[in-house]
Amino acid sequence: MKKHLLLAAMLMSSASAMATTDFAQIDTYTIKANHDYLSGIPSTNSNGTVNAIIEIPTGDNEKWEVSKRDGSIINWEFKNGQPRVVHYLGYPGNYGTIPSTALPKSLGGDGDPLDILVLGSAMERGSVAPVRVIGGLKMLDGGSRMTN
């Protein structure tokens, strides 16, 4: 059973103004940034906030993810040759990842960076925002337990 950690966070009142959007839409399925989302951005800031990379905006149902092969790209995930779409309500918050937090399998992780759900209005896919962590959630991923 695959275990995960998903952190819940709140966008700081001034954080939307501080969110960075240094990227371009390459095609329908790809966003390319001028930096590496996975290792080119610190996970935390000096004021105690955590950086959240927004992969899926609040209310959206398209499943996008930062590429592990090229950390400067966010791709719309494909399954069975089709773009992945959640076939129920859209995401209740801005879903994404925390940069520089991947834990290798050899150390007990799953090789992925920590997931994060940022409560608030929809933010632009690909943006990076400073947020405050308010809790964690336990979830299942494909029958696998996730501690988020």
Coordinates of C-alpha atoms in Angstrom, one line a residue:
M1 CA 0.0 0.0 0.0
K2 CA 1.5 3.4 -1.1
K3 CA 1.7 5.9 1.7
H4 CA 1.6 9.7 1.1
L5 CA 1.6 12.9 3.0
L6 CA -0.7 15.7 1.9
L7 CA -0.5 19.0 3.8
A8 CA -3.3 21.4 4.0
A9 CA -2.4 25.1 3.9
M10 CA -3.9 28.6 3.8
L11 CA -2.9 31.3 1.3
M12 CA -1.6 34.3 3.2
S13 CA -3.7 37.5 2.5
S14 CA -0.8 39.1 0.7
A15 CA 0.6 35.8 -0.8
S16 CA -1.5 36.0 -4.0
A17 CA 0.4 39.2 -4.8
M18 CA 3.7 37.5 -4.1
A19 CA 2.9 34.3 -6.1
T20 CA 5.3 34.0 -9.1
T21 CA 4.1 33.0 -12.5
D22 CA 7.4 32.7 -14.5
F23 CA 6.2 30.2 -17.1
A24 CA 4.6 29.8 -20.5
Q25 CA 2.0 27.5 -21.9
I26 CA 3.8 25.4 -24.6
D27 CA 0.8 23.5 -25.9
T28 CA -2.6 22.1 -24.6
Y29 CA -0.8 19.6 -22.4
T30 CA 2.4 21.4 -21.3
I31 CA 3.6 24.4 -19.2
K32 CA 7.3 25.3 -19.2
A33 CA 8.9 27.4 -16.5
N34 CA 12.2 29.4 -16.5
H35 CA 13.2 27.5 -13.4
D36 CA 13.2 23.9 -12.0
Y37 CA 10.0 23.5 -9.9
L38 CA 11.4 20.5 -8.0
S39 CA 14.9 21.6 -7.1
G40 CA 15.3 25.3 -8.1
I41 CA 12.9 26.7 -5.5
P42 CA 13.3 26.4 -1.7
S43 CA 10.7 24.5 0.2
T44 CA 10.5 27.1 3.0
N45 CA 10.9 30.8 3.4
S46 CA 12.5 32.9 6.2
N47 CA 9.1 34.1 7.4
G48 CA 8.0 30.5 8.1
T49 CA 5.9 30.0 5.0
V50 CA 6.2 27.0 2.7
N51 CA 6.3 27.4 -1.1
A52 CA 3.5 25.7 -2.9
I53 CA 3.7 24.9 -6.7
I54 CA 0.1 24.9 -8.0
E55 CA -0.6 22.0 -10.4
I56 CA -4.4 22.0 -10.2
P57 CA -6.4 25.2 -9.4
T58 CA -9.4 25.2 -7.1
G59 CA -12.5 23.9 -8.9
D60 CA -10.6 22.3 -11.8
N61 CA -10.8 18.6 -12.6
E62 CA -7.8 18.2 -15.0
K63 CA -5.0 16.1 -13.4
W64 CA -1.7 17.9 -14.0
E65 CA 1.7 17.2 -12.4
V66 CA 5.3 18.5 -12.3
S67 CA 7.4 16.2 -14.5
K68 CA 10.0 14.2 -12.6
R69 CA 12.2 13.9 -15.8
D70 CA 12.3 17.7 -16.4
G71 CA 11.4 19.7 -13.3
S72 CA 10.7 22.9 -15.3
I73 CA 7.6 21.3 -17.0
I74 CA 4.1 20.7 -15.7
N75 CA 2.2 18.2 -17.8
W76 CA -1.4 17.2 -18.1
E77 CA -1.2 13.5 -17.0
F78 CA -2.3 10.8 -19.4
K79 CA -3.8 7.4 -18.6
N80 CA -4.7 4.9 -21.3
G81 CA -3.8 7.4 -24.0
Q82 CA -6.3 10.0 -22.7
P83 CA -5.7 13.2 -20.6
R84 CA -6.7 12.4 -17.0
V85 CA -9.9 14.1 -15.8
V86 CA -11.5 13.7 -12.4
H87 CA -15.1 12.6 -13.1
Y88 CA -16.8 14.2 -10.1
L89 CA -16.5 17.6 -8.4
G90 CA -13.4 19.7 -9.1
Y91 CA -10.6 19.9 -6.5
P92 CA -11.7 21.7 -3.3
G93 CA -8.5 23.7 -3.2
N94 CA -5.4 24.5 -5.2
Y95 CA -3.6 21.2 -5.3
G96 CA 0.1 20.9 -5.9
T97 CA 3.5 20.1 -4.4
I98 CA 6.2 21.5 -2.2
P99 CA 9.6 21.9 -4.0
S100 CA 12.8 20.2 -2.7
T101 CA 10.9 17.7 -0.5
A102 CA 11.2 14.4 -2.5
L103 CA 12.3 11.5 -0.2
P104 CA 13.9 8.6 -2.1
K105 CA 12.5 5.1 -1.7
S106 CA 15.8 4.0 -0.2
L107 CA 15.0 6.3 2.8
G108 CA 11.3 5.2 3.1
G109 CA 9.7 7.8 0.7
D110 CA 8.0 7.3 -2.6
G111 CA 10.3 9.4 -4.6
D112 CA 7.7 12.2 -5.0
P113 CA 7.7 15.6 -3.3
L114 CA 5.1 16.3 -0.6
D115 CA 1.6 17.1 -1.9
I116 CA -0.2 20.2 -0.7
L117 CA -3.8 21.5 -0.8
V118 CA -4.0 25.3 -0.6
L119 CA -7.4 26.5 0.6
G120 CA -8.7 29.6 -1.2
S121 CA -9.7 30.9 -4.6
A122 CA -8.3 29.4 -7.8
M123 CA -4.7 30.3 -8.5
E124 CA -3.0 30.0 -11.9
R125 CA -1.6 26.6 -12.8
G126 CA 2.2 26.8 -12.5
S127 CA 2.3 29.6 -10.0
V128 CA 4.4 29.3 -6.9
A129 CA 2.9 30.8 -3.7
P130 CA 4.1 31.2 -0.1
V131 CA 1.5 29.5 2.2
R132 CA 1.1 28.6 5.9
V133 CA 0.6 24.9 6.7
I134 CA -2.4 24.3 8.9
G135 CA -2.6 20.5 9.0
G136 CA -2.3 17.1 7.4
L137 CA -4.6 14.5 5.8
K138 CA -4.6 10.7 5.5
M139 CA -5.7 9.6 2.0
L140 CA -5.8 6.6 -0.3
D141 CA -4.2 6.7 -3.7
G142 CA -5.2 3.8 -6.0
G143 CA -6.0 1.7 -3.0
S144 CA -2.9 2.8 -1.2
R145 CA -3.0 4.7 2.0
M146 CA -1.8 8.3 1.9
T147 CA -0.9 10.4 5.0
N148 CA -1.5 14.0 3.8

